[in-house]
Amino acid sequence: GQNIDQPTEMTATEGAIVQINCTYQTSGFNGLFWYQQHAGEAPTFLSYNVLDGLEEKGRFSSFLSRSKGYSYLLLKELQMKDSASYLCAVNGNYGQNFVFGPGTRLSVLP
Amino acid sequence: EAGVTQFPSHSVIEKGQTVTLRCDPISGHDNLYWYRRVMGKEIKFLLHFVKESKQDESGMPNNRFLAERTGGTYSTLKVQPAELEDSGVYFCASSQDLGSAYEQYFGPGTRLTVT
């Protein structure tokens, strides 16, 4: 079967750092994607990992360990606008669909 | 460049009625995906088009759902007859073939409510 797990909700303070974890078990692996989704809007792409290690992109970084089936999204210098749902998605096979986790709703407090 | 667009943004219909959702992908994107998110659940895959051909429709819940992509441009998803459990947000996404890795661009979704 295919399963992706994330914490349901997280809360952090403006200016802080937060790490959102994702664990996955899928029949294949062709990359792990992180998307941000504000309420009522389209999911927007944040980052992509296909090899082990850390990918840094401004305030956002994403880490992958394929042997552990584990990824995290790190958000630094949190801003109020970062309050959103963060979706972990795995592409099991090239050219095919994403399998999504349930999403983590992050609330950034002043 | 215009993003993925979906129409309508909201639809409220009665059980037993028919609804057709439309998705316009980013121009030039051969891959088009339909996903659905029902209340409190994760986004789930419905089907995948490559140009006008159905590549994978393993996620379609039953034969009340019919998707088409005539001409390989926009796609429609028809639900007939609609049932209460069909309520949710239907997302469309598109991508182009960039080799071994590619990003899917999502539309804003159509919120379907069946009463």
mmCIF file of C-alpha atoms in Angstrom:
data_model
loop_
_atom_site.group_PDB
_atom_site.id
_atom_site.type_symbol
_atom_site.label_atom_id
_atom_site.label_comp_id
_atom_site.label_asym_id
_atom_site.label_seq_id
_atom_site.Cartn_x
_atom_site.Cartn_y
_atom_site.Cartn_z
ATOM 1 C CA GLY A 1 0.000 0.000 0.000
ATOM 2 C CA GLN A 2 0.929 3.653 -0.102
ATOM 3 C CA ASN A 3 0.960 5.833 2.959
ATOM 4 C CA ILE A 4 2.204 9.313 3.722
ATOM 5 C CA ASP A 5 2.082 10.726 7.223
ATOM 6 C CA GLN A 6 2.434 14.295 8.508
ATOM 7 C CA PRO A 7 1.461 16.045 11.721
ATOM 8 C CA THR A 8 -2.007 17.522 11.455
ATOM 9 C CA GLU A 9 -1.312 20.889 13.021
ATOM 10 C CA MET A 10 1.641 22.935 14.207
ATOM 11 C CA THR A 11 1.986 26.341 15.816
ATOM 12 C CA ALA A 12 5.033 28.581 15.791
ATOM 13 C CA THR A 13 5.953 32.173 16.543
ATOM 14 C CA GLU A 14 6.787 34.871 14.032
ATOM 15 C CA GLY A 15 10.542 34.981 13.409
ATOM 16 C CA ALA A 16 11.104 31.436 14.639
ATOM 17 C CA ILE A 17 12.091 28.253 12.791
ATOM 18 C CA VAL A 18 9.714 25.329 12.286
ATOM 19 C CA GLN A 19 10.321 21.825 10.931
ATOM 20 C CA ILE A 20 7.460 19.869 9.364
ATOM 21 C CA ASN A 21 8.124 16.147 9.084
ATOM 22 C CA CYS A 22 6.833 13.697 6.505
ATOM 23 C CA THR A 23 7.227 9.931 6.422
ATOM 24 C CA TYR A 24 6.232 7.858 3.446
ATOM 25 C CA GLN A 25 5.807 4.311 2.234
ATOM 26 C CA THR A 26 5.150 4.063 -1.485
ATOM 27 C CA SER A 27 5.512 1.347 -4.095
ATOM 28 C CA GLY A 28 7.943 3.450 -6.093
ATOM 29 C CA PHE A 29 9.863 6.679 -5.680
ATOM 30 C CA ASN A 30 10.624 9.355 -8.230
ATOM 31 C CA GLY A 31 10.763 12.374 -5.979
ATOM 32 C CA LEU A 32 9.162 14.084 -3.011
ATOM 33 C CA PHE A 33 7.494 17.458 -3.354
ATOM 34 C CA TRP A 34 6.391 20.042 -0.823
ATOM 35 C CA TYR A 35 3.480 22.324 -1.625
ATOM 36 C CA GLN A 36 2.013 25.262 0.275
ATOM 37 C CA GLN A 37 -1.727 25.818 0.218
ATOM 38 C CA HIS A 38 -3.559 28.814 1.607
ATOM 39 C CA ALA A 39 -7.244 28.310 2.313
ATOM 40 C CA GLY A 40 -9.314 28.385 -0.864
ATOM 41 C CA GLU A 41 -6.290 28.652 -3.129
ATOM 42 C CA ALA A 42 -4.281 26.329 -5.349
ATOM 43 C CA PRO A 43 -1.392 24.341 -3.887
ATOM 44 C CA THR A 44 1.837 26.053 -4.919
ATOM 45 C CA PHE A 45 5.167 24.354 -5.359
ATOM 46 C CA LEU A 46 7.824 24.921 -2.711
ATOM 47 C CA SER A 47 10.542 22.323 -3.168
ATOM 48 C CA TYR A 48 11.530 19.009 -4.628
ATOM 49 C CA ASN A 49 13.945 16.260 -3.506
ATOM 50 C CA VAL A 50 14.893 13.147 -5.411
ATOM 51 C CA LEU A 51 18.351 12.513 -3.914
ATOM 52 C CA ASP A 52 19.257 12.297 -0.234
ATOM 53 C CA GLY A 53 20.247 15.522 1.406
ATOM 54 C CA LEU A 54 19.199 19.096 1.900
ATOM 55 C CA GLU A 55 17.838 21.442 -0.743
ATOM 56 C CA GLU A 56 17.847 25.093 0.237
ATOM 57 C CA LYS A 57 15.650 27.729 -1.326
ATOM 58 C CA GLY A 58 15.661 31.034 0.505
ATOM 59 C CA ARG A 59 13.786 30.734 3.782
ATOM 60 C CA PHE A 60 12.646 27.228 2.888
ATOM 61 C CA SER A 61 14.755 24.059 2.941
ATOM 62 C CA SER A 62 13.761 20.459 2.410
ATOM 63 C CA PHE A 63 15.581 17.311 3.430
ATOM 64 C CA LEU A 64 15.227 13.757 2.195
ATOM 65 C CA SER A 65 16.397 10.361 3.413
ATOM 66 C CA ARG A 66 15.240 7.680 1.005
ATOM 67 C CA SER A 67 16.469 4.804 3.169
ATOM 68 C CA LYS A 68 14.332 6.057 6.052
ATOM 69 C CA GLY A 69 11.360 7.136 3.950
ATOM 70 C CA TYR A 70 11.591 10.516 5.603
ATOM 71 C CA SER A 71 11.567 14.155 4.635
ATOM 72 C CA TYR A 72 11.202 17.454 6.384
ATOM 73 C CA LEU A 73 10.441 21.003 5.353
ATOM 74 C CA LEU A 74 12.261 23.689 7.320
ATOM 75 C CA LEU A 75 10.881 27.196 7.390
ATOM 76 C CA LYS A 76 13.117 29.949 8.801
ATOM 77 C CA GLU A 77 12.326 33.488 9.885
ATOM 78 C CA LEU A 78 8.651 32.723 9.982
ATOM 79 C CA GLN A 79 6.246 35.365 8.777
ATOM 80 C CA MET A 80 2.536 35.676 9.379
ATOM 81 C CA LYS A 81 1.904 34.931 5.703
ATOM 82 C CA ASP A 82 3.472 31.495 6.179
ATOM 83 C CA SER A 83 0.300 30.403 7.969
ATOM 84 C CA ALA A 84 -1.007 27.780 5.553
ATOM 85 C CA SER A 85 -1.267 24.056 4.971
ATOM 86 C CA TYR A 86 1.899 22.293 3.864
ATOM 87 C CA LEU A 87 1.452 19.216 1.719
ATOM 88 C CA CYS A 88 3.988 16.445 1.312
ATOM 89 C CA ALA A 89 3.550 14.549 -1.963
ATOM 90 C CA VAL A 90 5.446 11.620 -3.420
ATOM 91 C CA ASN A 91 5.732 10.867 -7.098
ATOM 92 C CA GLY A 92 5.894 7.100 -7.193
ATOM 93 C CA ASN A 93 6.803 6.635 -10.799
ATOM 94 C CA TYR A 94 7.998 8.905 -13.551
ATOM 95 C CA GLY A 95 5.159 10.608 -15.349
ATOM 96 C CA GLN A 96 2.527 9.418 -12.946
ATOM 97 C CA ASN A 97 0.366 10.934 -10.257
ATOM 98 C CA PHE A 98 1.287 12.296 -6.846
ATOM 99 C CA VAL A 99 0.335 10.592 -3.623
ATOM 100 C CA PHE A 100 -0.412 13.256 -1.041
ATOM 101 C CA GLY A 101 -0.112 13.317 2.687
ATOM 102 C CA PRO A 102 -2.948 14.785 4.753
ATOM 103 C CA GLY A 103 -1.209 18.156 5.045
ATOM 104 C CA THR A 104 0.057 20.053 8.065
ATOM 105 C CA ARG A 105 -1.791 23.199 9.035
ATOM 106 C CA LEU A 106 0.754 25.703 10.322
ATOM 107 C CA SER A 107 -0.336 28.687 12.368
ATOM 108 C CA VAL A 108 2.191 31.487 12.845
ATOM 109 C CA LEU A 109 1.455 33.634 15.874
ATOM 110 C CA PRO A 110 2.704 37.174 16.502
ATOM 111 C CA GLU B 1 2.039 32.946 -18.539
ATOM 112 C CA ALA B 2 -1.467 32.011 -17.374
ATOM 113 C CA GLY B 3 -1.714 29.305 -14.756
ATOM 114 C CA VAL B 4 -4.078 26.377 -14.572
ATOM 115 C CA THR B 5 -7.653 27.590 -14.499
ATOM 116 C CA GLN B 6 -10.773 25.781 -13.386
ATOM 117 C CA PHE B 7 -14.447 26.509 -13.827
ATOM 118 C CA PRO B 8 -16.652 26.911 -11.942
ATOM 119 C CA SER B 9 -15.024 27.858 -8.653
ATOM 120 C CA HIS B 10 -18.070 26.646 -6.741
ATOM 121 C CA SER B 11 -21.005 24.443 -7.640
ATOM 122 C CA VAL B 12 -23.963 23.464 -5.509
ATOM 123 C CA ILE B 13 -26.245 20.795 -6.965
ATOM 124 C CA GLU B 14 -28.849 18.378 -5.727
ATOM 125 C CA LYS B 15 -28.315 14.660 -5.469
ATOM 126 C CA GLY B 16 -29.111 13.040 -8.799
ATOM 127 C CA GLN B 17 -28.189 16.045 -10.903
ATOM 128 C CA THR B 18 -25.298 16.298 -13.317
ATOM 129 C CA VAL B 19 -22.308 18.600 -13.036
ATOM 130 C CA THR B 20 -19.444 19.217 -15.430
ATOM 131 C CA LEU B 21 -16.175 20.676 -14.238
ATOM 132 C CA ARG B 22 -13.683 22.214 -16.605
ATOM 133 C CA CYS B 23 -9.911 22.547 -16.432
ATOM 134 C CA ASP B 24 -7.664 24.555 -18.709
ATOM 135 C CA PRO B 25 -4.042 23.526 -18.217
ATOM 136 C CA ILE B 26 -0.995 25.665 -18.829
ATOM 137 C CA SER B 27 -0.460 25.989 -22.562
ATOM 138 C CA GLY B 28 1.934 23.353 -23.852
ATOM 139 C CA HIS B 29 1.560 21.001 -20.916
ATOM 140 C CA ASP B 30 0.845 17.510 -22.178
ATOM 141 C CA ASN B 31 0.141 16.025 -18.765
ATOM 142 C CA LEU B 32 -3.162 16.814 -17.062
ATOM 143 C CA TYR B 33 -4.258 15.372 -13.735
ATOM 144 C CA TRP B 34 -7.498 15.416 -11.786
ATOM 145 C CA TYR B 35 -7.436 15.136 -7.999
ATOM 146 C CA ARG B 36 -10.110 15.365 -5.333
ATOM 147 C CA ARG B 37 -10.104 16.345 -1.679
ATOM 148 C CA VAL B 38 -13.103 15.356 0.375
ATOM 149 C CA MET B 39 -13.704 16.935 3.771
ATOM 150 C CA GLY B 40 -10.994 16.080 6.275
ATOM 151 C CA LYS B 41 -9.112 13.778 3.940
ATOM 152 C CA GLU B 42 -5.977 14.056 1.864
ATOM 153 C CA ILE B 43 -5.906 15.025 -1.797
ATOM 154 C CA LYS B 44 -6.411 11.887 -3.854
ATOM 155 C CA PHE B 45 -5.595 11.157 -7.463
ATOM 156 C CA LEU B 46 -8.435 10.537 -9.907
ATOM 157 C CA LEU B 47 -6.868 10.281 -13.349
ATOM 158 C CA HIS B 48 -4.061 11.364 -15.641
ATOM 159 C CA PHE B 49 -4.156 12.400 -19.297
ATOM 160 C CA VAL B 50 -1.196 12.551 -21.609
ATOM 161 C CA LYS B 51 -2.438 14.791 -24.389
ATOM 162 C CA GLU B 52 -5.870 13.373 -25.231
ATOM 163 C CA SER B 53 -5.202 9.842 -23.971
ATOM 164 C CA LYS B 54 -6.055 8.514 -20.541
ATOM 165 C CA GLN B 55 -2.744 7.333 -19.095
ATOM 166 C CA ASP B 56 -4.096 6.218 -15.747
ATOM 167 C CA GLU B 57 -7.667 6.313 -14.466
ATOM 168 C CA SER B 58 -7.166 4.000 -11.521
ATOM 169 C CA GLY B 59 -8.323 6.653 -9.063
ATOM 170 C CA MET B 60 -11.757 7.216 -10.583
ATOM 171 C CA PRO B 61 -14.237 6.177 -7.876
ATOM 172 C CA ASN B 62 -16.929 4.667 -10.120
ATOM 173 C CA ASN B 63 -18.608 4.909 -13.504
ATOM 174 C CA ARG B 64 -20.584 7.991 -12.514
ATOM 175 C CA PHE B 65 -17.413 9.946 -13.255
ATOM 176 C CA LEU B 66 -16.399 10.612 -16.845
ATOM 177 C CA ALA B 67 -13.360 12.607 -17.875
ATOM 178 C CA GLU B 68 -12.502 13.791 -21.352
ATOM 179 C CA ARG B 69 -9.751 15.784 -22.976
ATOM 180 C CA THR B 70 -10.731 16.184 -26.579
ATOM 181 C CA GLY B 71 -7.944 17.646 -28.695
ATOM 182 C CA GLY B 72 -5.488 17.384 -25.861
ATOM 183 C CA THR B 73 -6.179 20.877 -24.528
ATOM 184 C CA TYR B 74 -8.795 21.512 -21.847
ATOM 185 C CA SER B 75 -10.427 18.699 -19.900
ATOM 186 C CA THR B 76 -13.865 18.147 -18.450
ATOM 187 C CA LEU B 77 -14.933 15.961 -15.564
ATOM 188 C CA LYS B 78 -18.594 15.046 -15.514
ATOM 189 C CA VAL B 79 -20.363 13.563 -12.513
ATOM 190 C CA GLN B 80 -23.689 11.935 -13.397
ATOM 191 C CA PRO B 81 -25.727 11.375 -11.322
ATOM 192 C CA ALA B 82 -24.116 13.165 -8.384
ATOM 193 C CA GLU B 83 -24.251 11.619 -4.912
ATOM 194 C CA LEU B 84 -23.726 13.216 -1.512
ATOM 195 C CA GLU B 85 -20.301 11.617 -1.101
ATOM 196 C CA ASP B 86 -19.065 13.363 -4.253
ATOM 197 C CA SER B 87 -18.877 16.644 -2.353
ATOM 198 C CA GLY B 88 -15.352 18.001 -2.104
ATOM 199 C CA VAL B 89 -12.789 20.128 -3.871
ATOM 200 C CA TYR B 90 -11.727 18.944 -7.301
ATOM 201 C CA PHE B 91 -8.258 20.036 -8.345
ATOM 202 C CA CYS B 92 -6.713 19.942 -11.747
ATOM 203 C CA ALA B 93 -2.959 20.017 -12.304
ATOM 204 C CA SER B 94 -0.740 20.063 -15.344
ATOM 205 C CA SER B 95 2.905 19.460 -16.054
ATOM 206 C CA GLN B 96 5.304 19.261 -18.946
ATOM 207 C CA ASP B 97 7.821 16.547 -19.482
ATOM 208 C CA LEU B 98 11.144 17.852 -18.238
ATOM 209 C CA GLY B 99 13.033 14.604 -18.069
ATOM 210 C CA SER B 100 13.359 12.827 -14.777
ATOM 211 C CA ALA B 101 11.730 15.443 -12.616
ATOM 212 C CA TYR B 102 8.793 17.677 -13.102
ATOM 213 C CA GLU B 103 6.526 19.857 -11.063
ATOM 214 C CA GLN B 104 2.770 19.757 -11.212
ATOM 215 C CA TYR B 105 1.026 23.125 -11.331
ATOM 216 C CA PHE B 106 -2.331 23.158 -9.629
ATOM 217 C CA GLY B 107 -5.469 25.082 -10.362
ATOM 218 C CA PRO B 108 -7.497 26.744 -7.596
ATOM 219 C CA GLY B 109 -9.995 23.909 -7.526
ATOM 220 C CA THR B 110 -13.764 23.597 -7.913
ATOM 221 C CA ARG B 111 -15.672 23.230 -4.675
ATOM 222 C CA LEU B 112 -18.582 20.862 -5.324
ATOM 223 C CA THR B 113 -21.398 20.570 -2.830
ATOM 224 C CA VAL B 114 -24.063 17.944 -3.383
ATOM 225 C CA THR B 115 -27.174 18.421 -1.245
#
